[in-house]
Short mmCIF file of C-alpha atoms in Angstrom, two decimals:
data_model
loop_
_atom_site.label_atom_id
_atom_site.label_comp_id
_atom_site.label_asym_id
_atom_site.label_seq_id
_atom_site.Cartn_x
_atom_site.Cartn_y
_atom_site.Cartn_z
CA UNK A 71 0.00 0.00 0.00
CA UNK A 72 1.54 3.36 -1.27
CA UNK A 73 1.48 6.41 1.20
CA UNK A 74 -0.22 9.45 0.97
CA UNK A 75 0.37 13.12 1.63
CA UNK A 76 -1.71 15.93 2.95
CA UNK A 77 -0.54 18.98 2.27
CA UNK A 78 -2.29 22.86 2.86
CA UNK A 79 -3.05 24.25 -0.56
CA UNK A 80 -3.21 28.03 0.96
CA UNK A 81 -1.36 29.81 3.13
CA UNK A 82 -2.14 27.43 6.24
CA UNK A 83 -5.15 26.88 8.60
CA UNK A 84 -6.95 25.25 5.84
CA UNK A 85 -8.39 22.53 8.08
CA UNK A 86 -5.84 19.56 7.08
CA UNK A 87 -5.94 17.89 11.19
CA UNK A 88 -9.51 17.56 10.22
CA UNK A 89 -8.88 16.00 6.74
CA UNK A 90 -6.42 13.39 8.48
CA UNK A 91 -8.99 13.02 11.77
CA UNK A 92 -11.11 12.13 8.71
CA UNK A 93 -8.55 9.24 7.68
CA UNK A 94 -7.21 8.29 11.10
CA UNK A 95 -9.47 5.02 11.24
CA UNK A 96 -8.07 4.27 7.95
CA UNK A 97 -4.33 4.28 8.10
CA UNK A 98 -2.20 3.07 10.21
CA UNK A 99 0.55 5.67 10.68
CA UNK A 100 -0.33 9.12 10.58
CA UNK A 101 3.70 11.43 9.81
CA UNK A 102 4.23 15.17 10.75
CA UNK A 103 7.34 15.49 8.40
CA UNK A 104 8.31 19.26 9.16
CA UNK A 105 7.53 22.15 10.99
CA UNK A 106 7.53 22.38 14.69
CA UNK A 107 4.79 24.04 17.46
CA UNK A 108 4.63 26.68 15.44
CA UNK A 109 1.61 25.08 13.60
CA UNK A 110 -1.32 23.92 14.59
CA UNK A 111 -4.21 21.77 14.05
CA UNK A 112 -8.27 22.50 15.76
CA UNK A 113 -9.88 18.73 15.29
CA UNK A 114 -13.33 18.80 16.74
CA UNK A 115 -14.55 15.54 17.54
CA UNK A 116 -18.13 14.23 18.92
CA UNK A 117 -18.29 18.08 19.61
CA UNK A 118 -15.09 17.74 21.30
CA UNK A 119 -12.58 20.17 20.38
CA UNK A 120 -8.88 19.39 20.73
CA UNK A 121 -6.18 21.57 19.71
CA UNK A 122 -2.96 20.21 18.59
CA UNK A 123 0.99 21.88 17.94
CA UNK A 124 3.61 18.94 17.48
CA UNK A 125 1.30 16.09 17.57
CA UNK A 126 0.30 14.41 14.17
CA UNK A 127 -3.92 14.53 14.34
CA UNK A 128 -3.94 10.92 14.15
CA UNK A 129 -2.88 10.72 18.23
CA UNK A 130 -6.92 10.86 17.87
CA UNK A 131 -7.47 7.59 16.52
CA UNK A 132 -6.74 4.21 18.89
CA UNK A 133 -5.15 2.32 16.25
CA UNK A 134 -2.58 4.86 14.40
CA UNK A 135 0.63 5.15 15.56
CA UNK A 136 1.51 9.04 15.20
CA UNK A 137 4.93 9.65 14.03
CA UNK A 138 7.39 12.86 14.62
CA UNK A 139 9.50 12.67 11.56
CA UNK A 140 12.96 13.98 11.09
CA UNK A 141 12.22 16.79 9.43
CA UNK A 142 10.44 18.23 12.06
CA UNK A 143 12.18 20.40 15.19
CA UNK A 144 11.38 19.20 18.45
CA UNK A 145 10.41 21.88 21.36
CA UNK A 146 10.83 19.19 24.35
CA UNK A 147 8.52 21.27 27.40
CA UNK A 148 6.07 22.20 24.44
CA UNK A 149 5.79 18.15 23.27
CA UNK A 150 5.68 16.92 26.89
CA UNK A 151 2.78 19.78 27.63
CA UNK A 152 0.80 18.51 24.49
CA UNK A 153 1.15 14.79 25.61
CA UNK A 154 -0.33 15.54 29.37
CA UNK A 155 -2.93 17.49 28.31
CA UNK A 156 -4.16 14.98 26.01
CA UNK A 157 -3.83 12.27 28.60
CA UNK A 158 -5.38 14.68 31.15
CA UNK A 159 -8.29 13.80 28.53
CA UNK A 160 -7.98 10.12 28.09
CA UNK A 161 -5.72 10.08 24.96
CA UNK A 162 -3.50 7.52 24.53
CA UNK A 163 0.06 8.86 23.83
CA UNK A 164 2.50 5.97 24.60
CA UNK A 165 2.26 4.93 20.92
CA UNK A 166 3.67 8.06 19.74
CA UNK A 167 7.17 7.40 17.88
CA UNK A 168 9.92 10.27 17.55
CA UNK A 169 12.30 10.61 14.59
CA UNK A 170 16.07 9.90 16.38
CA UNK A 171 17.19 12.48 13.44
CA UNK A 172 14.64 15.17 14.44
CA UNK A 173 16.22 18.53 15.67
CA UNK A 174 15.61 20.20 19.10
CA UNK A 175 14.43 23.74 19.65
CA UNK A 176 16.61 24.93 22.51
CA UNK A 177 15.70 27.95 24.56
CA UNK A 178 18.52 30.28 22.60
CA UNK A 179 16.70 29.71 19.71
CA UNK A 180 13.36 31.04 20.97
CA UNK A 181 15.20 34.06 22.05
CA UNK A 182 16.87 34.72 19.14
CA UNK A 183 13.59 34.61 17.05
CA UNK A 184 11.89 37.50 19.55
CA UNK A 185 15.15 39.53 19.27
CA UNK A 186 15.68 39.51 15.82
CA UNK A 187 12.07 40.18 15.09
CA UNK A 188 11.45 43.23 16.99
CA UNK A 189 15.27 44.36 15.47
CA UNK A 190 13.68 43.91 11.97
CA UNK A 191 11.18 46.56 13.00
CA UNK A 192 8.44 47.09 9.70
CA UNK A 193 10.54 44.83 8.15
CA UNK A 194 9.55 41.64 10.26
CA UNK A 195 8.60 38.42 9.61
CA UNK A 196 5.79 38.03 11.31
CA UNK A 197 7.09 35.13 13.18
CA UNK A 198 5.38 32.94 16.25
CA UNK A 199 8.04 33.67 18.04
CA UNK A 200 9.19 29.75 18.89
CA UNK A 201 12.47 29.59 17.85
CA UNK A 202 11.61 27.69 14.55
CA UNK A 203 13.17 29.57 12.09
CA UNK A 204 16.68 29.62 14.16
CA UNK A 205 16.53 26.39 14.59
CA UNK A 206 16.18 25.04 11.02
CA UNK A 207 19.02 27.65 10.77
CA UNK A 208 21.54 25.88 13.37
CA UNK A 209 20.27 22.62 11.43
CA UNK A 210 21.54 23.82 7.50
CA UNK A 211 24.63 25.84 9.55
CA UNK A 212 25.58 21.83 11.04
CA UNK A 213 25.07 23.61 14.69
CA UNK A 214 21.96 22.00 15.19
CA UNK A 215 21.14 19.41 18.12
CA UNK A 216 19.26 16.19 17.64
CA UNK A 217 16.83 14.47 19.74
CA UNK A 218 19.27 11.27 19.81
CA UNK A 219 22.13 13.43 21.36
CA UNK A 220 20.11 13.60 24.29
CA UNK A 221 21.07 10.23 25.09
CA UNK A 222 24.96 10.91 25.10
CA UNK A 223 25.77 14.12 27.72
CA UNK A 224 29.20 14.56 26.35
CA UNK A 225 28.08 15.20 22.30
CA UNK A 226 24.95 17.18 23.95
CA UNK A 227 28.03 19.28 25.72
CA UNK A 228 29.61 19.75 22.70
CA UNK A 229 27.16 20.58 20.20
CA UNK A 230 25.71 23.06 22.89
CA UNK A 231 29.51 24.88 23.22
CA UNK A 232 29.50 25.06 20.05
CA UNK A 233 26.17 26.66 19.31
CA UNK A 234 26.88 29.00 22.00
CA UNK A 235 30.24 30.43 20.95
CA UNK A 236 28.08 32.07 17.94
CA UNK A 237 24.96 32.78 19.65
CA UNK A 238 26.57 34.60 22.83
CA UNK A 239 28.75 36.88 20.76
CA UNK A 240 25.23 37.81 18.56
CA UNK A 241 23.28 38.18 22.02
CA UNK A 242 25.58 40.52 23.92
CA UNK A 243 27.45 42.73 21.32
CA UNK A 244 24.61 43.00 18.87
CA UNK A 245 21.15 42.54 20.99
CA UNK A 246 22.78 43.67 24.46
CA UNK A 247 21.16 40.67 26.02
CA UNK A 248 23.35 38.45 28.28
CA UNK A 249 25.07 35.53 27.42
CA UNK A 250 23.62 32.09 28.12
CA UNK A 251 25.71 29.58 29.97
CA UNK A 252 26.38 26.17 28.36
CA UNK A 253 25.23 24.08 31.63
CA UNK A 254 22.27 26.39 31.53
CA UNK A 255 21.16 24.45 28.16
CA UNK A 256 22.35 20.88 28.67
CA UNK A 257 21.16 20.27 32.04
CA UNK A 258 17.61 21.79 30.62
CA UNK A 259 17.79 19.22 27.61
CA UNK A 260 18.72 16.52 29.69
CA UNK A 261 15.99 16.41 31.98
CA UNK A 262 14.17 15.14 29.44
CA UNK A 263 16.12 12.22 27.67
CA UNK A 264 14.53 9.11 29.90
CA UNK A 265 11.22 10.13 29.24
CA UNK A 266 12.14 10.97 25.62
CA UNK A 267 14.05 7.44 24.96
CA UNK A 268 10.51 5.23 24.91
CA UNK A 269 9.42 7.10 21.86
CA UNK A 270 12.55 7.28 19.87
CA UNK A 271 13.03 5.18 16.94
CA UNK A 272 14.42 4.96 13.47
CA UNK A 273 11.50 6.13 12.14
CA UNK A 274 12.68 6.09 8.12
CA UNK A 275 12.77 1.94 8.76
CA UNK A 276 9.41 1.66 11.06
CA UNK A 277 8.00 3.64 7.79
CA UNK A 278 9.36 1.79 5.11
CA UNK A 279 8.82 -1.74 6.96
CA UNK A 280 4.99 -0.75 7.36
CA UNK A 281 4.72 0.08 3.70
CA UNK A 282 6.38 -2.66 2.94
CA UNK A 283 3.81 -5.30 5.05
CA UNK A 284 0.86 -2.99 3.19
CA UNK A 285 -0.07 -0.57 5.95
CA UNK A 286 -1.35 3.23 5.23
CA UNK A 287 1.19 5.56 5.70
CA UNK A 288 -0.41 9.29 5.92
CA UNK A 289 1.65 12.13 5.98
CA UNK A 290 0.43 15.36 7.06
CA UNK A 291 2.18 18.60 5.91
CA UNK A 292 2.48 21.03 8.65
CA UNK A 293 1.98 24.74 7.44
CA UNK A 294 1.42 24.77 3.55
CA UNK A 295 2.51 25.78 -0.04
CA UNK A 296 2.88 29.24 -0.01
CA UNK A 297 4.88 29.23 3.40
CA UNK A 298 6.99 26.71 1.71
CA UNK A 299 10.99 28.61 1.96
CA UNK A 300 11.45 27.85 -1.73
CA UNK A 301 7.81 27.62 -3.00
CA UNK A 302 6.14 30.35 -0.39
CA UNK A 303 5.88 34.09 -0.96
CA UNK A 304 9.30 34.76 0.11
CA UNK A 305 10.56 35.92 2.82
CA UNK A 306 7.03 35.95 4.64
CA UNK A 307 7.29 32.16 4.50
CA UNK A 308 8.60 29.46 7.00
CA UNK A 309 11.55 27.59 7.39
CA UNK A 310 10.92 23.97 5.93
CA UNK A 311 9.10 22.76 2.67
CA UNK A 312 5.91 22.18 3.71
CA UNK A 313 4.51 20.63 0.27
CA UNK A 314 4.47 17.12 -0.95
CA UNK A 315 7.83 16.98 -1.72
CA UNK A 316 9.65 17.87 1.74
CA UNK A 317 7.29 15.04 2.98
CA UNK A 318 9.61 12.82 1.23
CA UNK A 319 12.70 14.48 2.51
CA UNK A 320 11.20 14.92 6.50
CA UNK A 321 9.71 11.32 6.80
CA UNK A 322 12.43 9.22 4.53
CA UNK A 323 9.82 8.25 2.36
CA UNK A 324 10.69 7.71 -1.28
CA UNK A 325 8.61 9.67 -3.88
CA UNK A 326 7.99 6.34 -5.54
CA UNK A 327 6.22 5.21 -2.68
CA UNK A 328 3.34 8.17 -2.24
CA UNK A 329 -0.13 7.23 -4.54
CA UNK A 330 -1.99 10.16 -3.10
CA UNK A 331 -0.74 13.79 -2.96
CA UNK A 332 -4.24 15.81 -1.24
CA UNK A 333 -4.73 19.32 -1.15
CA UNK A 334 -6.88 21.41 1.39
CA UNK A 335 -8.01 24.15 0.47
CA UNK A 336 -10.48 26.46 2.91
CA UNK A 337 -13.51 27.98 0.32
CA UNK A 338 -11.81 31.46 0.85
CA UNK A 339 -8.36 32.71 2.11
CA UNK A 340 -6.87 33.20 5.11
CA UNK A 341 -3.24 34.01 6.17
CA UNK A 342 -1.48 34.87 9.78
CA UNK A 343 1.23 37.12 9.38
CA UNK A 344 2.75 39.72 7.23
CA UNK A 345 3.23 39.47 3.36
CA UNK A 346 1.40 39.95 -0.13
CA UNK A 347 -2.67 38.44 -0.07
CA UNK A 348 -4.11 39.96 -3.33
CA UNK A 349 -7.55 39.18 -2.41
CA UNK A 350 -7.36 40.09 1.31
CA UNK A 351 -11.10 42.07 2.48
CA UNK A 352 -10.15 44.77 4.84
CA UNK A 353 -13.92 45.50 5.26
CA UNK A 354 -17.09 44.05 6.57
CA UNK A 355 -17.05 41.00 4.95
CA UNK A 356 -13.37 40.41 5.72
CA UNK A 357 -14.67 40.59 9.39
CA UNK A 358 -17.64 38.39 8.58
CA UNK A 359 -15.17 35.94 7.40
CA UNK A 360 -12.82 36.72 10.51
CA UNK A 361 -15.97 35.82 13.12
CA UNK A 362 -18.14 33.19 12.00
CA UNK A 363 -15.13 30.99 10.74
CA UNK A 364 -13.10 31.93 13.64
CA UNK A 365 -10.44 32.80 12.44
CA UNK A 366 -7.87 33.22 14.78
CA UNK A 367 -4.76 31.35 15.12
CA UNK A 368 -4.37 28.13 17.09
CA UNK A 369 -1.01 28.93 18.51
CA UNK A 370 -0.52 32.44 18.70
CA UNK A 371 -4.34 33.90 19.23
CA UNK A 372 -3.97 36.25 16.81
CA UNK A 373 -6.83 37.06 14.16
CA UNK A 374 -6.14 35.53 10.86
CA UNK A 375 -6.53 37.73 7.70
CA UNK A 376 -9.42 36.72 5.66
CA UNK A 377 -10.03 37.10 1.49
CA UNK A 378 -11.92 35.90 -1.19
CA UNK A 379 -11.11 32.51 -2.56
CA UNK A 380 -8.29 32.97 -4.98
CA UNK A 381 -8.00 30.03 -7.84
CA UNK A 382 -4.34 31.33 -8.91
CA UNK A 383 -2.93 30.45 -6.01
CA UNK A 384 -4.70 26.59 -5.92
CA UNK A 385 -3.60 26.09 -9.55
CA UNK A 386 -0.22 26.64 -8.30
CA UNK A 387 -0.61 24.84 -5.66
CA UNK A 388 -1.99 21.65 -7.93
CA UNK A 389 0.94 22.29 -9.84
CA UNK A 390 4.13 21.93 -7.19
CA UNK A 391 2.77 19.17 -4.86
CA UNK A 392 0.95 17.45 -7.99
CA UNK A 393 -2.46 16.78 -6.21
CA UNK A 394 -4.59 14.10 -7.23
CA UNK A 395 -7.50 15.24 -4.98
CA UNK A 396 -8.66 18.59 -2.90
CA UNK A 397 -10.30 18.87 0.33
CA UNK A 398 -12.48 21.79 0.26
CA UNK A 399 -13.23 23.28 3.70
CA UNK A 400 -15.13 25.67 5.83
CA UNK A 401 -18.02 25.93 2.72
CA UNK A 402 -20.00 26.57 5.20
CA UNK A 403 -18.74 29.67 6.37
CA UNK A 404 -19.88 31.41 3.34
CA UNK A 405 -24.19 30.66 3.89
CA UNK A 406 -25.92 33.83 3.87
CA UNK A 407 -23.03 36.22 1.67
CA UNK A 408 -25.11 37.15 -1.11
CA UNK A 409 -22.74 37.17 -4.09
CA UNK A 410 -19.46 35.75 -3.89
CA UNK A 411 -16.60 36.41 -5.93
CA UNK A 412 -13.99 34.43 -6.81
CA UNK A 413 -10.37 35.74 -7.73
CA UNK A 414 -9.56 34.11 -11.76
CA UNK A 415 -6.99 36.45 -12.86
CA UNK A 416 -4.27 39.39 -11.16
CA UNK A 417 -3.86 43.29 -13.13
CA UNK A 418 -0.27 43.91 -12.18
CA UNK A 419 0.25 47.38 -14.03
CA UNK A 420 -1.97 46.95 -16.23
CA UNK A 421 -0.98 43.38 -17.61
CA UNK A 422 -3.66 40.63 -16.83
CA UNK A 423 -1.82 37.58 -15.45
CA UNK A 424 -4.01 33.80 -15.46
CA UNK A 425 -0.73 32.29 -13.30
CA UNK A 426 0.91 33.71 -10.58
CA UNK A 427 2.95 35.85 -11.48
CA UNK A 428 7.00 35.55 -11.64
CA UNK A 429 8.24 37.96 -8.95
CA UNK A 430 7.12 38.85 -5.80
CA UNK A 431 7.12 42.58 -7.04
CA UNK A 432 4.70 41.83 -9.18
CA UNK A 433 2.68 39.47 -6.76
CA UNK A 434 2.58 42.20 -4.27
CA UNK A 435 1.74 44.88 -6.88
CA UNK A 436 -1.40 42.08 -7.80
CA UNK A 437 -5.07 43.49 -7.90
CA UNK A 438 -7.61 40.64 -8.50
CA UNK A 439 -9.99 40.06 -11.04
CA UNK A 440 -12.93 38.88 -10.25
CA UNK A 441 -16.17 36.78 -11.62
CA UNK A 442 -18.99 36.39 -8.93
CA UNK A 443 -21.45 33.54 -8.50
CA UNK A 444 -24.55 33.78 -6.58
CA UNK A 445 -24.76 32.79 -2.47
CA UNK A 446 -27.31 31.05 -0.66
CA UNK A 447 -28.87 30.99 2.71
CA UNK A 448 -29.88 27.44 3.31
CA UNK A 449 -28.00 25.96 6.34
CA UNK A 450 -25.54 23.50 4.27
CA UNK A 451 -24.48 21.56 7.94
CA UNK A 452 -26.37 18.60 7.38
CA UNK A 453 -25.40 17.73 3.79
CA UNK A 454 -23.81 14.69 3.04
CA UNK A 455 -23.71 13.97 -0.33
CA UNK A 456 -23.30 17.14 -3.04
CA UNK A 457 -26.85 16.99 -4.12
CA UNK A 458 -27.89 17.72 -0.56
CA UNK A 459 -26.25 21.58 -0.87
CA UNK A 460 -28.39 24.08 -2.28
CA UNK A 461 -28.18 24.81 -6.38
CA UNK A 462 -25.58 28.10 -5.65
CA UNK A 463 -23.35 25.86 -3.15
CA UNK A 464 -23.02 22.96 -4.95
CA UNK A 465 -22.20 25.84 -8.73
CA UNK A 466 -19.67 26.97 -6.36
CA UNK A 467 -17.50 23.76 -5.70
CA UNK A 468 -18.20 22.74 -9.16
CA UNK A 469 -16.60 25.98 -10.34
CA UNK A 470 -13.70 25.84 -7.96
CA UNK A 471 -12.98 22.24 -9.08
CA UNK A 472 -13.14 23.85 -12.58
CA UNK A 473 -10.38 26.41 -11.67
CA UNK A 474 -8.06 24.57 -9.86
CA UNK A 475 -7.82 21.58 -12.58
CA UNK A 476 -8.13 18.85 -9.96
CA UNK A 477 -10.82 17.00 -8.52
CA UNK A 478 -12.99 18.00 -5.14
CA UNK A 479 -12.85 14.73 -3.40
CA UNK A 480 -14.65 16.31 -0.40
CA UNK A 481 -16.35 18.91 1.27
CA UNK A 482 -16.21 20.11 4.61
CA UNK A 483 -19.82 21.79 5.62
CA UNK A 484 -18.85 21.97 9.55
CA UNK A 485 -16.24 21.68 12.13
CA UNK A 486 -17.03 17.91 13.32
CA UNK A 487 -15.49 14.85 11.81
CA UNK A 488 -18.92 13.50 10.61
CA UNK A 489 -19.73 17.12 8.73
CA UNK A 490 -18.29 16.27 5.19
CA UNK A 491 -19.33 15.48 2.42
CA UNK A 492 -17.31 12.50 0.63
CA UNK A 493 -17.37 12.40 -3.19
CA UNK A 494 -14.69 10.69 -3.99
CA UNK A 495 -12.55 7.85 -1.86
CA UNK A 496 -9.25 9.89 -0.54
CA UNK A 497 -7.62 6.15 0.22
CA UNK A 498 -5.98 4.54 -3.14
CA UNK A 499 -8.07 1.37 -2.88
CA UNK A 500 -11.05 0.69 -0.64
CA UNK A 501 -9.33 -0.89 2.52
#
């Protein structure tokens, strides 16, 4: 049995937890191969609503075994904070398997992020703030630590000392912030190595053994395409390669091994942070967006920016991860706007661009054109199958499938598990 990706098709917060909440009693190893606590997932099940950072969704379902991969950086209190408060709720965590090769976010790191941040001034990121980005930094610099050099105090020693020779010179002469002592670091790290060494595994051979005996291997993209560092709208992007290709690279799966690549993609835009968004609504229906799909972030708290669906940006998005199927989400958000326009072309200067454009000049110089399509007002939560939705609902997907060139293979018409409807099978072969 091949594995499958899930990867966001937007700028994040598309809903893919619930997509792979909506797989978890299908597969049998659910893979976060990237990002760190920085992103997170709101999976609302039986009405119960449970908010997850560094866990892969599929903690949710008995039978999965949820997999850190090695592309992923660790942040040890925030992982062992997620894992009590989810057995503080009756969730079995003990199955949970850790990536020897993932890197650790160490507290320097964290600082570093605030510092340099607010030192950017109007020219900042936009970050969370966790210490992601410098971390993924120490890790392409070879300063990084790994989870398995927990488990050997003397390396740990080392690899700390020599993080710190850099760091301490950047923090006192250029920040004026004091210097942080090496024994400060490792004895922090090593606190948590016995409770760490249950979990940790080669997880590249438990992956490729599974797939090999025909288990489901799901991996779930943290972030999404256009916060992707090479693919993203750079610089406002993050610090891995959240498509379907870094899966590869942060779970040691071969490409030749993933039958599915699945796109979610929320039935308007949203994005947290600074950068371009041609189609962001800085008026009333941008805050109608904003409050009755919540928008806020799951980490941070902050209020997400909200815009009209843009089709550009999914075609592009079909195009580098190579869906084979979209998850359309949050359609019900949009019962009750009257007319609702979808973006199907940019006017940079005058030019009218169908693909995104080139540069990010021009991307950020991008007003949208748009064609409109009729709303409804029909409560859409109960629908199951697409001839359930009202005439203008179900014009709507049908269009959007249109646009993006790949098939709508569900449709999410509430925040539970159970409110989707399923058009097409998102598993390879019926299991």
């Amino acid at each position: 049995m091949p594995a499958i990706v899930i990867v966001g098709a937007q700028w994040g917060d598309e809903g893919k937890g619930k997509a792979t909440d909506l797989l978890g009693e299908r597969v049998d190893y659910v893979v976060k191969p990237n990002g760190g606590n920085n992103a997170g997932h709101t999976v609302v099940v039986g009405g119960e609503k449970f908010e997850l950072k560094l866990l892969p969704a599929g903690i949710l379902s008995p039978q999965v075994t949820p997999v850190i991969g090695n592309g992923v950086v660790v942040n040890l209190p925030a992982l062992f904070e997620e894992i009590e408060t989810l057995a503080s709720r009756g969730v079995a965590t003990d199955r949970l398997r850790i990536s020897a090769n993932a890197h650790v976010v160490a507290p320097y790191h964290q600082t570093l992020d605030k510092v340099t941040e607010r030192f950017l001034g109007k020219r900042a990121i936009g970050t969370t703030g966790r210490g992601i980005g410098p971390a993924y930094m120490d890790k392409a610099g070879r300063l990084g630590i790994r989870v398995q050099d927990l488990f050997d105090a003397s390396i740990l020693r080392q690899k700390v000392e020599g993080a710190l020779r850099q760091k301490n010179e950047l923090l006192v002469k250029l920040y004026n912030r004091r210097a942080v002592e090496i024994d400060e670091i490792t004895d922090g790290l090593l606190q948590y190595a016995e409770r760490l060494r249950p979990h940790v595994v080669d997880t590249t051979l438990l992956l490729n053994d599974a797939l090999d005996r025909g288990e489901v291997v799901l991996m779930e993209g943290g972030q999404a395409t256009f916060l992707d560092v090479d693919h993203g709208t750079y610089p406002f992007v993050t610090s891995s390669n959240p498509t379907a290709g870094g899966a590869c690279t942060g779970s040691g799966i071969g490409p030749t091994r993933i039958d599915r690549s699945i796109g979610i993609v929320k039935a308007y835009t949203t994005r947290v942070g600074a950068g371009p968004f041609p189609t962001e609504l800085e008026d009333e229906w941008g805050e109608h967006l904003q409050r009755v799909g919540h928008e806020v972030g799951v980490n941070t708290g902050r209020p997400r920016r909200c815009g009209w669906y843009d089709s550009l940006m999914i075609r592009h998005a079909v195009r580098i991860n190579g869906f084979t199927d979209l998850v359309l989400t949050k359609l019900d958000v949009l019962t009750g706007i009257p007319e609702l326009p979808i973006c199907v072309g940019y006017d940079v200067d005058g030019v009218r661009h169908d693909t995104m454009p080139m540069t990010q000049t021009e991307f950020h110089h991008a007003v949208p054109v748009y064609e409109t399509l009729p709303g409804w007002s029909e409560d859409i939560s109960g629908a199951r199958r697409l001839e359930d939705l009202p005439t203008n609902a179900r014009r709507y997907v049908e269009r959007l499938e249109e646009l993006a060139g790949c098939r709508i293979s569900a449709v999410g018409v509430g925040p539970d598990r159970a409110d989707t409807i399923t058009v097409h099978d998102l598993l390879p072969e019926s299991r």
